[in-house]
mmCIF file of C-alpha atoms in Angstrom:
data_model
loop_
_atom_site.group_PDB
_atom_site.id
_atom_site.type_symbol
_atom_site.label_atom_id
_atom_site.label_comp_id
_atom_site.label_asym_id
_atom_site.label_seq_id
_atom_site.Cartn_x
_atom_site.Cartn_y
_atom_site.Cartn_z
ATOM 1 C CA MET A 1 9.141 147.304 135.490
ATOM 2 C CA LYS A 2 12.364 147.547 133.482
ATOM 3 C CA ILE A 3 11.776 149.093 130.069
ATOM 4 C CA ALA A 4 14.187 149.356 127.139
ATOM 5 C CA TYR A 5 13.228 152.684 125.590
ATOM 6 C CA VAL A 6 13.993 152.987 121.869
ATOM 7 C CA THR A 7 14.081 156.406 120.205
ATOM 8 C CA GLY A 8 15.659 157.519 116.974
ATOM 9 C CA ASP A 9 16.374 160.950 118.421
ATOM 10 C CA ASP A 10 18.066 162.007 121.652
ATOM 11 C CA PRO A 11 15.424 161.517 124.377
ATOM 12 C CA HIS A 12 17.121 164.121 126.555
ATOM 13 C CA ASN A 13 16.922 166.852 123.907
ATOM 14 C CA LEU A 14 13.748 168.868 124.440
ATOM 15 C CA LYS A 15 13.995 170.283 120.913
ATOM 16 C CA SER A 16 13.648 166.856 119.285
ATOM 17 C CA TRP A 17 10.106 165.843 118.276
ATOM 18 C CA SER A 18 8.678 168.683 120.381
ATOM 19 C CA GLY A 19 10.253 167.104 123.470
ATOM 20 C CA LEU A 20 7.945 164.088 123.269
ATOM 21 C CA SER A 21 10.684 161.445 123.453
ATOM 22 C CA HIS A 22 11.759 163.019 126.743
ATOM 23 C CA TYR A 23 8.311 163.484 128.261
ATOM 24 C CA ILE A 24 7.079 159.990 127.382
ATOM 25 C CA ALA A 25 9.901 158.414 129.386
ATOM 26 C CA GLU A 26 9.556 160.885 132.247
ATOM 27 C CA SER A 27 5.814 160.234 132.485
ATOM 28 C CA LEU A 28 6.415 156.540 133.177
ATOM 29 C CA LYS A 29 9.030 156.876 135.914
ATOM 30 C CA PRO A 30 6.711 157.966 138.772
ATOM 31 C CA HIS A 31 4.574 154.890 138.122
ATOM 32 C CA GLY A 32 7.236 152.227 138.521
ATOM 33 C CA ALA A 33 9.199 152.302 135.264
ATOM 34 C CA GLU A 34 12.964 151.860 135.256
ATOM 35 C CA ILE A 35 13.959 153.337 131.905
ATOM 36 C CA HIS A 36 16.985 152.082 129.967
ATOM 37 C CA TYR A 37 17.605 154.554 127.144
ATOM 38 C CA LEU A 38 18.557 152.984 123.818
ATOM 39 C CA GLY A 39 18.502 156.213 121.812
ATOM 40 C CA PRO A 40 19.626 158.086 119.895
ATOM 41 C CA LEU A 41 20.201 155.633 117.072
ATOM 42 C CA GLU A 42 22.529 156.295 114.168
ATOM 43 C CA SER A 43 21.093 156.329 110.655
ATOM 44 C CA VAL A 44 23.263 154.110 108.433
ATOM 45 C CA VAL A 45 22.770 155.619 104.981
ATOM 46 C CA SER A 46 23.165 153.560 101.808
ATOM 47 C CA PRO A 47 25.840 154.914 99.395
ATOM 48 C CA THR A 48 23.187 155.086 96.670
ATOM 49 C CA LEU A 49 20.716 157.155 98.689
ATOM 50 C CA GLY A 50 21.812 160.518 97.305
ATOM 51 C CA LEU A 51 21.629 159.273 93.728
ATOM 52 C CA ARG A 52 18.144 157.842 94.239
ATOM 53 C CA ARG A 53 16.979 161.044 95.893
ATOM 54 C CA ARG A 54 18.096 163.082 92.884
ATOM 55 C CA PHE A 55 16.425 160.627 90.497
ATOM 56 C CA TRP A 56 13.062 160.775 92.250
ATOM 57 C CA ASN A 57 13.269 164.544 92.710
ATOM 58 C CA LEU A 58 13.625 164.893 88.946
ATOM 59 C CA LEU A 59 10.276 163.109 88.693
ATOM 60 C CA GLY A 60 8.724 165.384 91.312
ATOM 61 C CA GLN A 61 8.717 162.660 93.947
ATOM 62 C CA ASN A 62 10.397 162.126 97.309
ATOM 63 C CA ILE A 63 12.149 159.421 99.258
ATOM 64 C CA LEU A 64 11.636 158.796 102.969
ATOM 65 C CA GLU A 65 14.870 158.165 104.851
ATOM 66 C CA GLY A 66 13.088 156.761 107.895
ATOM 67 C CA ARG A 67 11.745 153.906 105.753
ATOM 68 C CA GLU A 68 14.960 153.223 103.804
ATOM 69 C CA PRO A 69 15.950 149.529 104.191
ATOM 70 C CA SER A 70 19.604 150.269 105.037
ATOM 71 C CA ILE A 71 18.575 152.676 107.786
ATOM 72 C CA VAL A 72 15.821 150.472 109.222
ATOM 73 C CA ARG A 73 18.123 147.420 109.248
ATOM 74 C CA GLY A 74 20.829 149.506 110.898
ATOM 75 C CA TRP A 75 18.456 150.537 113.665
ATOM 76 C CA GLY A 76 17.560 146.893 114.254
ATOM 77 C CA ARG A 77 21.241 145.930 114.584
ATOM 78 C CA GLN A 78 21.904 148.771 117.020
ATOM 79 C CA VAL A 79 18.948 147.851 119.226
ATOM 80 C CA THR A 80 20.066 144.212 119.255
ATOM 81 C CA GLU A 81 23.570 145.248 120.342
ATOM 82 C CA LYS A 82 22.354 147.663 123.015
ATOM 83 C CA LEU A 83 20.051 145.022 124.474
ATOM 84 C CA ARG A 84 22.777 142.393 124.670
ATOM 85 C CA ASP A 85 23.704 142.992 128.311
ATOM 86 C CA LEU A 86 20.345 144.312 129.498
ATOM 87 C CA GLN A 87 17.702 142.451 131.464
ATOM 88 C CA VAL A 88 14.379 144.167 130.779
ATOM 89 C CA ASP A 89 10.695 143.266 130.921
ATOM 90 C CA ALA A 90 9.579 145.029 127.744
ATOM 91 C CA ILE A 91 10.636 147.259 124.876
ATOM 92 C CA LEU A 92 8.907 150.583 124.228
ATOM 93 C CA ALA A 93 9.573 152.519 121.016
ATOM 94 C CA THR A 94 8.300 155.891 119.864
ATOM 95 C CA HIS A 95 7.988 154.924 116.189
ATOM 96 C CA THR A 96 7.270 151.602 114.522
ATOM 97 C CA GLU A 97 10.019 151.879 111.902
ATOM 98 C CA LEU A 98 12.639 151.748 114.673
ATOM 99 C CA LEU A 99 11.836 148.072 115.279
ATOM 100 C CA SER A 100 10.493 146.990 111.879
ATOM 101 C CA GLU A 101 13.656 144.950 111.171
ATOM 102 C CA PHE A 102 14.236 143.800 114.747
ATOM 103 C CA GLU A 103 13.516 140.346 116.145
ATOM 104 C CA THR A 104 12.941 139.694 119.848
ATOM 105 C CA ASP A 105 11.089 137.445 122.254
ATOM 106 C CA LEU A 106 10.404 140.376 124.572
ATOM 107 C CA PRO A 107 7.023 142.153 124.665
ATOM 108 C CA VAL A 108 7.098 145.149 122.321
ATOM 109 C CA ALA A 109 5.040 148.339 122.679
ATOM 110 C CA TYR A 110 4.818 151.602 120.773
ATOM 111 C CA TRP A 111 3.622 155.033 121.864
ATOM 112 C CA SER A 112 3.274 157.598 119.108
ATOM 113 C CA ASP A 113 0.935 160.148 117.566
ATOM 114 C CA SER A 114 0.430 158.676 114.099
ATOM 115 C CA ASN A 115 1.351 155.939 111.660
ATOM 116 C CA PHE A 116 2.450 155.802 108.048
ATOM 117 C CA GLY A 117 -1.072 155.627 106.655
ATOM 118 C CA CYS A 118 -2.094 158.730 108.587
ATOM 119 C CA MET A 119 0.901 160.708 107.378
ATOM 120 C CA LEU A 120 0.359 159.582 103.798
ATOM 121 C CA ASP A 121 -3.220 160.842 103.850
ATOM 122 C CA ALA A 122 -2.530 164.177 105.527
ATOM 123 C CA TYR A 123 0.927 165.593 104.838
ATOM 124 C CA PRO A 124 1.997 166.975 101.431
ATOM 125 C CA TYR A 125 5.565 165.617 101.616
ATOM 126 C CA PHE A 126 4.263 162.086 102.137
ATOM 127 C CA GLN A 127 1.773 162.508 99.310
ATOM 128 C CA SER A 128 4.731 163.078 96.965
ATOM 129 C CA LEU A 129 6.594 159.903 97.949
ATOM 130 C CA ASN A 130 7.725 157.574 95.197
ATOM 131 C CA PRO A 131 5.765 154.298 94.851
ATOM 132 C CA PHE A 132 8.558 152.140 96.300
ATOM 133 C CA ALA A 133 8.755 154.300 99.428
ATOM 134 C CA ILE A 134 4.983 154.066 99.837
ATOM 135 C CA ARG A 135 4.999 150.285 99.501
ATOM 136 C CA ARG A 136 7.870 149.919 101.986
ATOM 137 C CA GLY A 137 6.219 152.345 104.372
ATOM 138 C CA HIS A 138 3.029 150.304 104.440
ATOM 139 C CA ASP A 139 4.946 147.015 104.728
ATOM 140 C CA TYR A 140 7.055 148.183 107.665
ATOM 141 C CA GLU A 141 4.028 149.641 109.442
ATOM 142 C CA ARG A 142 1.880 146.546 108.977
ATOM 143 C CA ARG A 143 4.645 144.210 110.116
ATOM 144 C CA ALA A 144 5.423 146.221 113.236
ATOM 145 C CA LEU A 145 1.792 146.687 114.273
ATOM 146 C CA GLN A 146 0.825 143.062 113.775
ATOM 147 C CA ARG A 147 3.778 141.848 115.866
ATOM 148 C CA ALA A 148 3.292 144.382 118.664
ATOM 149 C CA ASP A 149 1.958 143.427 122.077
ATOM 150 C CA LEU A 150 0.677 146.959 122.690
ATOM 151 C CA VAL A 151 0.212 150.025 120.488
ATOM 152 C CA ILE A 152 -0.585 153.350 122.132
ATOM 153 C CA TYR A 153 -1.611 156.374 120.092
ATOM 154 C CA ALA A 154 -2.243 159.901 121.241
ATOM 155 C CA CYS A 155 -5.428 160.158 119.182
ATOM 156 C CA ASP A 156 -8.417 158.260 117.820
ATOM 157 C CA TRP A 157 -7.412 159.130 114.243
ATOM 158 C CA ALA A 158 -4.219 157.051 114.422
ATOM 159 C CA ARG A 159 -5.905 154.208 116.306
ATOM 160 C CA ASP A 160 -8.629 153.906 113.672
ATOM 161 C CA ALA A 161 -6.066 153.905 110.845
ATOM 162 C CA ALA A 162 -3.994 151.193 112.546
ATOM 163 C CA ILE A 163 -7.043 148.942 112.786
ATOM 164 C CA GLN A 164 -8.648 149.716 109.425
ATOM 165 C CA THR A 165 -5.544 150.102 107.245
ATOM 166 C CA TYR A 166 -3.156 147.629 108.836
ATOM 167 C CA GLY A 167 -5.395 145.095 110.535
ATOM 168 C CA ALA A 168 -4.033 145.774 114.007
ATOM 169 C CA ASP A 169 -5.799 143.890 116.804
ATOM 170 C CA PRO A 170 -8.263 146.388 118.361
ATOM 171 C CA GLU A 171 -7.643 144.849 121.793
ATOM 172 C CA LYS A 172 -3.984 145.850 121.588
ATOM 173 C CA VAL A 173 -4.494 149.411 120.294
ATOM 174 C CA LYS A 174 -5.156 152.055 122.949
ATOM 175 C CA VAL A 175 -5.595 155.831 122.921
ATOM 176 C CA ILE A 176 -3.720 157.811 125.568
ATOM 177 C CA PRO A 177 -3.356 161.537 124.804
ATOM 178 C CA PHE A 178 -0.019 163.247 125.275
ATOM 179 C CA GLY A 179 0.316 165.878 127.991
ATOM 180 C CA ALA A 180 1.443 169.492 128.136
ATOM 181 C CA ASN A 181 5.193 169.935 127.690
ATOM 182 C CA ILE A 182 5.382 172.665 130.309
ATOM 183 C CA ARG A 183 5.391 172.424 134.076
ATOM 184 C CA CYS A 184 2.033 173.223 135.642
ATOM 185 C CA ASP A 185 1.391 173.578 139.354
ATOM 186 C CA ARG A 186 -1.600 175.859 138.860
ATOM 187 C CA THR A 187 -4.661 175.284 141.014
ATOM 188 C CA THR A 188 -8.286 175.890 140.089
ATOM 189 C CA ALA A 189 -8.118 179.150 142.053
ATOM 190 C CA ASP A 190 -5.027 180.212 140.085
ATOM 191 C CA VAL A 191 -6.751 179.554 136.779
ATOM 192 C CA ASP A 192 -9.939 181.299 137.914
ATOM 193 C CA ALA A 193 -7.806 184.373 138.600
ATOM 194 C CA LEU A 194 -6.234 184.177 135.127
ATOM 195 C CA ILE A 195 -9.665 183.923 133.511
ATOM 196 C CA ALA A 196 -10.998 186.862 135.544
ATOM 197 C CA ALA A 197 -8.027 189.012 134.512
ATOM 198 C CA ARG A 198 -8.816 188.731 130.790
ATOM 199 C CA PRO A 199 -10.630 191.760 129.356
ATOM 200 C CA LYS A 200 -14.305 191.355 128.520
ATOM 201 C CA ASP A 201 -14.446 194.074 125.874
ATOM 202 C CA ARG A 202 -11.689 192.862 123.578
ATOM 203 C CA CYS A 203 -10.428 189.481 122.388
ATOM 204 C CA ASN A 204 -6.865 188.177 122.554
ATOM 205 C CA LEU A 205 -6.160 185.392 120.076
ATOM 206 C CA LEU A 206 -2.924 183.393 120.167
ATOM 207 C CA PHE A 207 -1.468 181.565 117.164
ATOM 208 C CA LEU A 208 1.385 179.218 118.017
ATOM 209 C CA GLY A 209 3.118 177.258 115.283
ATOM 210 C CA LYS A 210 6.218 177.248 113.109
ATOM 211 C CA VAL A 211 4.683 176.283 109.772
ATOM 212 C CA TRP A 212 2.402 179.157 108.754
ATOM 213 C CA SER A 213 0.464 177.467 105.960
ATOM 214 C CA ARG A 214 -0.008 173.983 107.464
ATOM 215 C CA LYS A 215 -0.989 175.447 110.837
ATOM 216 C CA GLY A 216 -3.566 177.711 109.178
ATOM 217 C CA GLY A 217 -1.942 181.060 109.888
ATOM 218 C CA ASP A 218 -3.829 182.648 107.010
ATOM 219 C CA ILE A 219 -7.135 181.491 108.504
ATOM 220 C CA ALA A 220 -6.215 182.759 111.973
ATOM 221 C CA LEU A 221 -5.360 186.145 110.475
ATOM 222 C CA ALA A 222 -8.658 186.248 108.569
ATOM 223 C CA VAL A 223 -10.615 185.385 111.740
ATOM 224 C CA ALA A 224 -8.965 188.220 113.664
ATOM 225 C CA GLU A 225 -9.686 190.539 110.740
ATOM 226 C CA GLU A 226 -13.356 189.504 110.718
ATOM 227 C CA LEU A 227 -13.713 190.035 114.470
ATOM 228 C CA ASN A 228 -12.275 193.535 114.206
ATOM 229 C CA ARG A 229 -14.452 194.295 111.185
ATOM 230 C CA THR A 230 -17.615 193.212 112.990
ATOM 231 C CA GLY A 231 -16.995 195.252 116.112
ATOM 232 C CA LEU A 232 -15.030 193.114 118.565
ATOM 233 C CA PRO A 233 -11.549 194.638 119.011
ATOM 234 C CA THR A 234 -9.124 191.748 118.597
ATOM 235 C CA THR A 235 -5.382 191.244 118.876
ATOM 236 C CA LEU A 236 -3.664 188.281 117.232
ATOM 237 C CA THR A 237 -0.337 187.283 118.782
ATOM 238 C CA LEU A 238 2.014 185.087 116.741
ATOM 239 C CA ILE A 239 4.564 182.895 118.524
ATOM 240 C CA GLY A 240 7.223 181.134 116.486
ATOM 241 C CA SER A 241 5.529 181.653 113.149
ATOM 242 C CA GLN A 242 6.920 183.453 110.139
ATOM 243 C CA PRO A 243 4.284 184.468 107.579
ATOM 244 C CA PRO A 244 5.388 184.529 103.921
ATOM 245 C CA ASP A 245 7.169 187.680 102.809
ATOM 246 C CA ASP A 246 4.204 188.743 100.682
ATOM 247 C CA VAL A 247 1.856 188.798 103.711
ATOM 248 C CA THR A 248 1.410 192.286 105.154
ATOM 249 C CA LEU A 249 0.450 192.065 108.805
ATOM 250 C CA PRO A 250 -2.148 194.563 110.073
ATOM 251 C CA SER A 251 -1.586 196.660 113.190
ATOM 252 C CA PHE A 252 -3.668 194.303 115.338
ATOM 253 C CA VAL A 253 -1.039 191.540 114.914
ATOM 254 C CA ARG A 254 1.825 191.121 117.405
ATOM 255 C CA LYS A 255 4.859 189.038 116.388
ATOM 256 C CA THR A 256 7.115 187.628 119.098
ATOM 257 C CA GLY A 257 9.232 185.294 116.985
ATOM 258 C CA PHE A 258 10.753 182.182 118.500
ATOM 259 C CA ILE A 259 10.640 181.932 122.304
ATOM 260 C CA ASN A 260 13.188 179.720 124.062
ATOM 261 C CA LYS A 261 11.231 177.917 126.792
ATOM 262 C CA SER A 262 14.487 176.502 128.202
ATOM 263 C CA ASP A 263 15.422 180.034 129.284
ATOM 264 C CA PRO A 264 13.578 181.217 132.446
ATOM 265 C CA ALA A 265 12.821 184.618 130.923
ATOM 266 C CA GLY A 266 11.588 182.987 127.721
ATOM 267 C CA LEU A 267 9.422 180.539 129.637
ATOM 268 C CA LYS A 268 7.845 183.370 131.628
ATOM 269 C CA GLN A 269 7.109 185.280 128.431
ATOM 270 C CA PHE A 270 5.588 182.151 126.859
ATOM 271 C CA ASN A 271 3.430 181.448 129.905
ATOM 272 C CA ASP A 272 2.274 185.062 130.184
ATOM 273 C CA LEU A 273 1.248 185.211 126.523
ATOM 274 C CA ILE A 274 -0.865 182.069 126.849
ATOM 275 C CA ALA A 275 -2.381 183.112 130.183
ATOM 276 C CA GLU A 276 -3.604 186.479 128.867
ATOM 277 C CA SER A 277 -5.191 184.963 125.745
ATOM 278 C CA HIS A 278 -8.886 184.237 125.421
ATOM 279 C CA PHE A 279 -8.325 181.555 122.783
ATOM 280 C CA LEU A 280 -5.586 179.576 121.142
ATOM 281 C CA ILE A 281 -6.433 179.538 117.437
ATOM 282 C CA LEU A 282 -4.817 176.828 115.339
ATOM 283 C CA PRO A 283 -6.901 176.002 112.241
ATOM 284 C CA SER A 284 -4.414 173.412 110.976
ATOM 285 C CA ARG A 285 -4.734 171.763 107.597
ATOM 286 C CA ALA A 286 -2.916 168.690 108.949
ATOM 287 C CA GLU A 287 -2.118 167.828 112.571
ATOM 288 C CA ALA A 288 -1.260 164.529 114.252
ATOM 289 C CA PHE A 289 -2.237 165.734 117.738
ATOM 290 C CA GLY A 290 -1.114 169.174 118.925
ATOM 291 C CA ILE A 291 0.682 169.413 122.274
ATOM 292 C CA VAL A 292 -0.062 173.126 122.330
ATOM 293 C CA PHE A 293 -3.761 172.397 122.930
ATOM 294 C CA CYS A 294 -2.790 170.692 126.196
ATOM 295 C CA GLU A 295 -0.566 173.617 127.140
ATOM 296 C CA ALA A 296 -3.335 176.125 126.466
ATOM 297 C CA ALA A 297 -5.801 174.111 128.551
ATOM 298 C CA SER A 298 -3.379 174.190 131.497
ATOM 299 C CA PHE A 299 -3.990 177.956 131.652
ATOM 300 C CA GLY A 300 -7.745 177.687 131.185
ATOM 301 C CA VAL A 301 -7.450 178.839 127.567
ATOM 302 C CA PRO A 302 -9.922 177.187 125.142
ATOM 303 C CA SER A 303 -8.830 176.317 121.608
ATOM 304 C CA LEU A 304 -10.311 177.072 118.198
ATOM 305 C CA ALA A 305 -9.156 174.426 115.745
ATOM 306 C CA THR A 306 -10.021 172.330 112.728
ATOM 307 C CA ARG A 307 -11.614 168.908 112.757
ATOM 308 C CA VAL A 308 -8.659 167.177 111.097
ATOM 309 C CA GLY A 309 -6.211 164.444 112.068
ATOM 310 C CA GLY A 310 -5.786 163.946 115.787
ATOM 311 C CA ILE A 311 -7.156 167.333 116.815
ATOM 312 C CA PRO A 312 -10.638 166.075 117.848
ATOM 313 C CA THR A 313 -8.952 163.979 120.551
ATOM 314 C CA ALA A 314 -6.929 166.933 121.824
ATOM 315 C CA VAL A 315 -9.810 169.433 121.564
ATOM 316 C CA ARG A 316 -13.231 168.275 122.717
ATOM 317 C CA ASP A 317 -16.109 170.435 121.559
ATOM 318 C CA GLY A 318 -17.543 172.147 124.608
ATOM 319 C CA GLY A 319 -14.777 170.695 126.767
ATOM 320 C CA ASN A 320 -11.677 172.705 125.972
ATOM 321 C CA GLY A 321 -12.746 174.540 122.851
ATOM 322 C CA ARG A 322 -14.417 174.085 119.504
ATOM 323 C CA THR A 323 -13.402 172.345 116.298
ATOM 324 C CA PHE A 324 -14.583 173.486 112.870
ATOM 325 C CA PRO A 325 -14.693 171.758 109.482
ATOM 326 C CA LEU A 326 -11.587 172.422 107.408
ATOM 327 C CA ALA A 327 -13.751 174.320 104.914
ATOM 328 C CA ALA A 328 -15.275 176.586 107.594
ATOM 329 C CA SER A 329 -15.099 180.280 106.758
ATOM 330 C CA PRO A 330 -13.453 182.891 109.008
ATOM 331 C CA SER A 331 -16.930 184.292 109.672
ATOM 332 C CA GLU A 332 -17.968 180.980 111.280
ATOM 333 C CA TYR A 333 -15.084 181.162 113.746
ATOM 334 C CA ALA A 334 -15.815 184.829 114.387
ATOM 335 C CA ALA A 335 -19.523 184.187 114.987
ATOM 336 C CA TYR A 336 -18.679 181.592 117.647
ATOM 337 C CA VAL A 337 -16.284 183.957 119.416
ATOM 338 C CA ARG A 338 -18.801 186.812 119.326
ATOM 339 C CA GLU A 339 -21.484 184.508 120.717
ATOM 340 C CA LEU A 340 -19.303 183.692 123.736
ATOM 341 C CA PHE A 341 -18.366 187.323 124.287
ATOM 342 C CA GLY A 342 -22.035 188.276 124.006
ATOM 343 C CA ASN A 343 -22.756 186.046 127.005
ATOM 344 C CA TYR A 344 -19.391 186.194 128.708
ATOM 345 C CA THR A 345 -20.293 183.785 131.501
ATOM 346 C CA THR A 346 -20.425 181.035 128.865
ATOM 347 C CA TYR A 347 -16.847 181.900 127.881
ATOM 348 C CA GLU A 348 -15.746 181.748 131.512
ATOM 349 C CA ALA A 349 -17.431 178.364 131.925
ATOM 350 C CA LEU A 350 -15.654 177.037 128.824
ATOM 351 C CA ALA A 351 -12.311 178.349 130.073
ATOM 352 C CA ARG A 352 -12.789 176.609 133.427
ATOM 353 C CA SER A 353 -13.799 173.442 131.600
ATOM 354 C CA ALA A 354 -10.585 173.629 129.562
ATOM 355 C CA PHE A 355 -8.554 173.479 132.767
ATOM 356 C CA ARG A 356 -10.579 170.472 133.937
ATOM 357 C CA GLU A 357 -9.765 168.748 130.649
ATOM 358 C CA PHE A 358 -6.097 169.393 131.364
ATOM 359 C CA GLU A 359 -6.375 168.050 134.898
ATOM 360 C CA THR A 360 -8.266 164.892 133.952
ATOM 361 C CA ARG A 361 -6.761 163.791 130.639
ATOM 362 C CA LEU A 362 -4.291 166.219 129.004
ATOM 363 C CA ASN A 363 -1.370 165.975 131.430
ATOM 364 C CA TRP A 364 1.566 163.597 131.612
ATOM 365 C CA GLY A 365 0.723 162.390 135.122
ATOM 366 C CA VAL A 366 -2.579 160.918 133.965
ATOM 367 C CA SER A 367 -1.127 159.675 130.672
ATOM 368 C CA GLY A 368 1.908 158.028 132.262
ATOM 369 C CA ALA A 369 -0.209 156.202 134.838
ATOM 370 C CA GLU A 370 -2.530 154.782 132.177
ATOM 371 C CA ALA A 371 0.378 153.861 129.882
ATOM 372 C CA MET A 372 2.078 151.934 132.690
ATOM 373 C CA ARG A 373 -1.180 150.114 133.428
ATOM 374 C CA GLN A 374 -1.430 149.080 129.786
ATOM 375 C CA LEU A 375 2.247 148.050 129.661
ATOM 376 C CA ARG A 376 1.833 145.834 132.718
ATOM 377 C CA ASN A 377 -1.266 144.273 131.180
ATOM 378 C CA ALA A 378 0.620 143.594 127.934
ATOM 379 C CA VAL A 379 3.521 141.927 129.761
ATOM 380 C CA ALA A 380 1.080 139.843 131.814
ATOM 381 C CA ARG A 381 -0.761 138.742 128.651
ATOM 382 C CA ARG A 382 2.500 137.632 127.099
ATOM 383 C CA LYS A 383 3.397 135.572 130.169
ATOM 384 C CA ARG A 384 0.039 133.810 130.005
ATOM 385 C CA GLN A 385 0.575 132.780 126.396
ATOM 386 C CA PRO A 386 1.791 129.202 125.873
ATOM 387 C CA SER A 387 5.364 128.897 124.639
ATOM 388 C CA ALA A 388 5.984 128.040 121.001
ATOM 389 C CA SER A 389 8.118 125.016 121.868
#
């Protein structure tokens, strides 16, 4: 199947959108997709954008460039031009706004982690948008979803919002989780060895995230503090996160800073830090999905997370970890960890289960195969429809 692949960012840049634009395309290729890259797209900014931004900022409100009419129309023109000499079977885009002002007779599909309604409900920046940006955001989203032949989301949260908020056809909206953005050739025996190598008398927690507050860094720190206070020696390792300057980190915290996974030495360090951890802890206040949960599972590392956004799709209770209510106290997390350490075979069983979750649903091989199946079904449905003539 020949697919025109539309991305706003550079799909070959692993630093853009956590590498997802790259991995989505790569996941389809082994299953019969011939990808024609139509990204990156240029953002054509209106001359008045800066003035309007300053005006709304004075009122304590924001604009959203990705839903600005001049930019959205510009993307539509660019896609039209890039498609002019292409013969493809379908168009796949990573975000609905990329094709909101684009007309085509070809089948159109999207594969993303959220939609405008989700972001508006969960993320502070979106909650401060000006009323015109909110109205446009909803209009673009509704138009794109209702015209789509197939909409794939990484999580149930986004699927439910598409159906309930925008009236998307439930038959066309599917959930296919993203996979881990690291190479994994580990076997069950390899992961069993990693699990066996972890100490049974102390706990290694790993916090991985750039945005300290949104990712719940303060909660992770409080959980580690509680575990140490109640008798389970615990180390908290921070990757990529920078706590606020007024946060004094205790001696049980290790900071590694940013790790470049594109560098072999950096990748080894990243892999080793995950492999030696008992848990990934990421009590996010807002999260669309969380690729890092897939990466942790690939090492047999269960996750401790919040029951918000798309996390319950990425982390299944009893499967590859445990989710807690957003209001859960650090002592609730700590009690769960102590319970598993008190009967360590239950921890080992959970860790092995986490790897099975990776093997069966949290890897790009599985996701790409299912996405291609859905794309073929969508194209076939379109062909069966009577022409409008």
